[in-house]
Amino acid sequence: MASPRRRFRVRDFLERKGVTLESPDDRLTMEDTLMEGDFFHQELRRGLFLHLSDAMEARAFTASSHVQEGLSCIFFLDGEVGLKIGDRHFAFDGCRNGTVEGTAIMSARPDSFERQSHGAQRLRHLVVSASPEWLDLEGLQGHAGTGSAHHLFSGHLASQRWRLTPRAIELVGQLTNAPELTPALRNLYLEARTIELVGEALSALLRTDIDNKVGDALTQQDLIRLKRARDFIEANLMAALSVEMIGREAGINPSGLQRLFRLAEGMSVFGYVRKLRLEQAFTALQAGEMTIPEASLFAGYSSPANFSTAFRHRFGVSPRTTRRGK
C-alpha cells in the first residue's frame, strides 16, 4: 500500500505517552534512527483496526507500553520480533521455511506490552485488532463454540497459531499491496478484506477442531473420499452439480457423502457448494465480470435480496458496493 515513508527516532518513541525504550547501545542519542519505512494504521470501523508496516530496523531495541483488551491477529512476513504481554512471551519469525503463519492473541484486560527487536533487519507485518465490542457486534464470540476457538475467547492472553490458507495468504497480499483508490473506496476495500481475514482466522481455528474430530470419527478411506469430493466440486463449480454426481466421483452414496460433509465442514454438500460459489461471485463482482443478478444466480440464490444478505454477512460489504468499487 502506498504510504509516506517515515523515520522513527529515539525521540519519536519517547514522546509517545506511556512508552519507554531500552537499547544495548549505550551511545544511542535522541536523534538516532530506530526504524524507517512505510507504516499504515487506521480504525476501519469502530473497534476494528488495521496496522501495516514495511520498514528497515536500524538496531536492536526494546519498547514497552500497554495493550488494550481485544483480539489481535498477527501476521509476520519478514523479520524476527519478540513480544511480551503481561507474563506471556511470543516469538515471531516471518515466513519460516516458506510457511506463512498467523497468531491470534486474546487480551481480556489491558496489560503491559513489550516489543523486542534483535538488530538490523527488514520488518514486514500486518496486525488486525478488534475490540470486545466489535467482536460482540459481529457475533463472533457467540459462534466460537468449543475447542481452539472457544479456548481463544475463554481467558486472558489465550493464543492460537495456525498455517494460513491460500485465501488468507491472498488477503494478506491484497492488504499489503492495495491498489490506488479514492479514499472512500480504499476504506471499503480495506474493511472488506480485513473482516474476511478475521473470519479466516476464526475459521482456521474451528477447522482445527473439526479436523481433530474428523480424524477420530472417520476412516482413512472416508478422508480420501472427502478429498475427491472437494476436488471435484472445486473443478466443476460452474456446472449443474448434484449430490449423486459428486458421490459417484468420490466413490460414496449420497447419504454417506452428506454425513462426511456435515462432519468435516459443518454443513451439507450444497451448503459447501454455495459457500464456494459465493466466494467466486465476490471475485467476479469485484472484477466487473458479472452483474449482481448473474452473481446471485451463480451463487445459488433465486432472490437477490437473500443473496445480498448472505454476501454482506460473509464479506462485510454489499454486492453493489463491491461492483461499484471495481
XYZ file of C-alpha atoms in Angstrom:
326
model
C 0.000 0.000 0.000
C 1.381 3.395 -0.954
C 2.059 5.464 2.170
C 4.548 8.204 3.070
C 7.877 6.886 4.294
C 8.524 7.734 7.911
C 11.593 7.715 10.097
C 11.214 6.932 13.785
C 13.987 8.233 16.007
C 14.572 7.528 19.671
C 12.913 10.884 20.370
C 9.761 9.893 18.460
C 9.292 6.774 20.580
C 9.871 8.530 23.883
C 7.469 11.357 23.035
C 4.626 8.852 22.918
C 2.595 8.692 26.096
C 3.397 5.655 28.237
C 6.269 4.408 26.033
C 9.711 3.557 27.410
C 12.759 2.419 25.474
C 15.812 0.288 26.190
C 18.816 -0.482 23.975
C 22.068 -2.422 24.374
C 23.808 0.528 22.659
C 24.818 2.957 25.425
C 25.882 5.530 22.798
C 22.330 5.926 21.495
C 21.202 9.556 21.129
C 17.744 11.083 20.862
C 18.260 11.676 17.128
C 19.345 8.150 16.225
C 17.045 6.232 13.878
C 15.342 3.092 15.158
C 13.315 2.271 12.054
C 12.405 3.795 8.712
C 9.879 2.752 6.098
C 6.184 2.600 5.222
C 3.631 2.481 8.040
C -0.169 2.462 7.971
C -2.551 2.497 10.938
C -6.283 3.124 10.700
C -9.537 2.415 12.509
C -11.605 0.955 9.669
C -14.783 0.656 11.672
C -15.422 1.462 15.304
C -13.336 -1.087 17.218
C -11.625 -2.615 14.144
C -8.025 -1.540 13.454
C -5.541 -2.366 10.700
C -1.788 -1.845 11.093
C 0.735 -2.463 8.303
C 4.466 -1.913 8.154
C 7.292 -2.466 5.683
C 10.394 -0.988 7.259
C 14.077 -1.357 7.971
C 15.054 -1.541 11.624
C 18.450 0.016 12.254
C 19.397 -1.557 15.563
C 18.307 -3.711 18.490
C 15.884 -2.108 20.944
C 13.054 -2.914 23.322
C 9.959 -0.699 23.503
C 7.482 -1.007 26.376
C 3.927 0.310 26.614
C 0.443 -1.094 27.248
C -2.033 -3.068 25.145
C -5.820 -2.736 25.320
C -8.271 -5.601 25.661
C -9.424 -7.344 22.498
C -8.371 -9.774 19.793
C -5.151 -9.333 17.806
C -4.458 -11.330 14.640
C -0.754 -11.007 13.818
C 0.973 -11.939 10.553
C 4.756 -11.578 10.152
C 6.128 -11.767 6.612
C 9.730 -10.719 7.288
C 11.764 -10.159 10.432
C 12.178 -11.645 13.892
C 10.478 -9.962 16.831
C 9.748 -10.991 20.397
C 6.637 -9.819 22.235
C 5.808 -9.980 25.906
C 2.249 -9.246 27.007
C 1.803 -9.443 30.745
C 3.810 -12.518 31.723
C 3.422 -14.308 28.353
C 6.173 -14.417 25.733
C 5.554 -14.712 21.976
C 8.179 -15.159 19.242
C 7.596 -14.218 15.596
C 9.742 -15.234 12.635
C 8.420 -14.142 9.252
C 7.655 -16.884 6.699
C 9.739 -19.531 8.433
C 10.598 -22.310 5.953
C 8.424 -20.549 3.379
C 5.289 -21.037 5.504
C 3.094 -18.054 6.349
C 1.582 -18.351 9.822
C -0.909 -16.311 11.769
C -1.149 -15.853 15.510
C -4.312 -14.830 17.358
C -3.990 -13.416 20.879
C -6.963 -12.534 23.079
C -6.383 -9.925 25.788
C -9.246 -9.982 28.277
C -7.980 -6.828 30.000
C -5.364 -4.095 29.450
C -1.851 -5.289 30.221
C 1.804 -4.406 29.855
C 3.324 -4.786 26.399
C 6.963 -5.217 25.442
C 8.357 -5.471 21.910
C 11.929 -6.639 21.377
C 13.832 -6.244 18.105
C 17.081 -8.176 17.861
C 19.030 -5.989 15.419
C 19.179 -4.514 11.928
C 16.595 -6.232 9.718
C 13.703 -5.772 7.337
C 10.350 -5.967 9.077
C 7.079 -6.609 7.251
C 3.977 -7.394 9.223
C 0.229 -6.939 9.428
C -1.889 -6.732 12.580
C -5.678 -6.703 12.799
C -7.030 -5.657 16.196
C -10.670 -5.946 17.228
C -12.228 -4.627 20.418
C -14.583 -6.779 22.527
C -17.437 -4.500 21.425
C -16.707 -5.127 17.739
C -16.458 -8.871 18.328
C -19.802 -8.861 20.138
C -21.390 -6.751 17.399
C -20.245 -9.186 14.719
C -21.433 -12.141 16.806
C -18.016 -13.785 16.657
C -17.716 -14.597 20.337
C -21.076 -16.322 20.331
C -20.006 -18.603 17.469
C -16.688 -19.632 18.996
C -18.137 -22.989 20.033
C -15.692 -25.324 21.739
C -12.092 -26.348 21.214
C -9.453 -23.976 19.815
C -11.788 -21.068 19.031
C -13.527 -21.394 22.399
C -10.149 -21.535 24.134
C -9.100 -18.319 22.391
C -12.071 -16.392 23.805
C -12.079 -18.061 27.199
C -9.154 -16.474 29.028
C -6.673 -13.632 29.265
C -3.755 -13.992 26.816
C -5.106 -17.198 25.308
C -3.475 -17.665 21.906
C -3.513 -19.893 18.844
C -1.117 -20.184 15.896
C -2.104 -21.618 12.527
C -0.875 -22.029 8.954
C -2.596 -19.651 6.552
C -4.881 -20.976 3.829
C -4.289 -19.873 0.211
C -7.218 -17.449 0.558
C -5.801 -15.928 3.756
C -2.403 -15.509 2.071
C -4.183 -13.786 -0.819
C -5.966 -11.433 1.592
C -2.714 -10.531 3.346
C -1.198 -9.773 -0.062
C -4.171 -7.623 -1.074
C -3.929 -5.634 2.156
C -0.171 -5.125 1.994
C -0.285 -4.234 -1.724
C -3.592 -2.404 -2.010
C -4.244 -0.611 -5.331
C -4.529 3.146 -5.625
C -8.170 4.045 -4.907
C -10.152 7.068 -3.819
C -10.278 7.414 -0.002
C -13.871 6.147 0.215
C -13.220 3.115 -1.978
C -9.920 2.440 -0.244
C -11.658 2.265 3.132
C -14.256 -0.164 1.766
C -11.532 -2.243 0.118
C -9.517 -2.479 3.328
C -12.502 -3.061 5.602
C -13.948 -5.891 3.495
C -10.639 -7.748 3.354
C -9.809 -7.136 6.988
C -13.156 -8.547 8.114
C -12.680 -11.548 5.844
C -9.197 -12.080 7.273
C -10.610 -12.163 10.822
C -13.171 -14.667 9.568
C -10.387 -16.750 8.003
C -8.545 -16.744 11.323
C -11.552 -17.983 13.285
C -12.423 -20.481 10.542
C -8.891 -21.869 10.760
C -9.283 -22.374 14.500
C -12.672 -24.002 14.070
C -11.269 -26.130 11.238
C -8.514 -27.352 13.566
C -11.211 -28.605 15.926
C -13.147 -30.176 13.046
C -10.066 -31.868 11.628
C -9.284 -33.323 15.041
C -12.823 -34.647 15.328
C -12.788 -35.917 11.753
C -9.529 -37.739 12.413
C -11.219 -39.545 15.272
C -14.596 -40.134 13.610
C -13.656 -41.004 10.016
C -11.591 -43.738 8.455
C -8.713 -43.134 6.057
C -10.983 -44.208 3.201
C -13.568 -41.626 4.288
C -10.917 -38.893 4.221
C -9.836 -39.940 0.721
C -13.448 -39.793 -0.477
C -13.900 -36.398 1.138
C -10.866 -35.042 -0.694
C -12.111 -36.444 -4.002
C -15.474 -34.760 -3.455
C -13.920 -31.387 -2.586
C -11.580 -31.535 -5.581
C -14.435 -32.428 -7.939
C -16.632 -29.607 -6.631
C -13.870 -27.019 -6.999
C -13.056 -28.187 -10.537
C -16.733 -28.107 -11.628
C -18.106 -25.199 -9.623
C -19.934 -23.639 -12.579
C -21.546 -26.926 -13.637
C -25.014 -28.172 -12.643
C -23.882 -30.308 -9.726
C -25.911 -32.886 -7.835
C -25.168 -34.864 -4.693
C -25.438 -38.069 -6.719
C -22.903 -36.844 -9.295
C -20.420 -35.743 -6.626
C -20.929 -39.010 -4.753
C -20.164 -41.080 -7.852
C -16.897 -39.208 -8.373
C -15.968 -39.655 -4.724
C -16.996 -43.323 -4.589
C -19.703 -42.970 -1.949
C -23.511 -42.921 -1.871
C -25.404 -39.612 -1.376
C -26.315 -40.159 2.279
C -22.742 -41.122 3.123
C -21.457 -38.029 1.325
C -23.802 -35.786 3.298
C -22.547 -37.378 6.515
C -18.920 -36.672 5.575
C -19.603 -33.017 4.782
C -21.596 -32.421 7.949
C -18.745 -33.875 9.994
C -15.900 -32.193 8.113
C -17.441 -28.879 7.026
C -20.307 -28.441 9.454
C -22.734 -28.073 6.540
C -24.467 -30.025 3.787
C -22.842 -30.761 0.443
C -24.737 -27.924 -1.190
C -24.048 -25.613 1.726
C -20.385 -26.157 0.891
C -21.004 -25.643 -2.842
C -22.895 -22.415 -2.138
C -20.075 -21.152 0.096
C -17.518 -21.658 -2.689
C -19.818 -20.100 -5.281
C -20.377 -17.091 -3.032
C -16.622 -16.597 -2.783
C -16.282 -16.822 -6.573
C -19.196 -14.403 -7.017
C -17.343 -11.895 -4.833
C -14.254 -12.183 -7.047
C -16.318 -11.848 -10.247
C -18.235 -8.799 -8.980
C -15.035 -7.166 -7.860
C -13.536 -7.674 -11.329
C -16.724 -6.493 -13.076
C -17.186 -9.892 -14.734
C -20.776 -10.407 -13.502
C -23.826 -8.295 -12.844
C -25.468 -8.605 -9.434
C -28.374 -10.743 -10.781
C -25.867 -13.011 -12.551
C -23.795 -13.348 -9.384
C -26.934 -14.094 -7.367
C -27.970 -16.929 -9.686
C -24.420 -18.268 -9.921
C -24.198 -18.440 -6.114
C -27.487 -20.352 -5.999
C -29.829 -17.592 -4.798
C -33.066 -17.060 -6.703
C -33.720 -13.981 -4.563
C -31.250 -11.080 -4.986
C -32.267 -9.842 -1.530
C -31.257 -13.149 0.077
C -28.036 -13.093 -1.945
C -27.272 -9.577 -0.735
C -27.870 -10.574 2.895
C -25.629 -13.642 2.635
C -22.989 -11.662 0.735
C -22.849 -8.875 3.315
C -22.710 -11.388 6.165
C -19.815 -13.234 4.508
C -17.735 -10.296 3.264
C -18.833 -7.304 5.341
C -19.807 -5.264 2.259
C -22.772 -5.270 -0.145
C -22.657 -6.694 -3.697
C -23.479 -3.250 -5.101
C -20.587 -1.605 -3.286
C -18.226 -4.382 -4.334
C -19.126 -3.993 -8.010
C -19.056 -0.192 -7.853
C -15.535 -0.310 -6.442
C -14.097 -2.447 -9.254
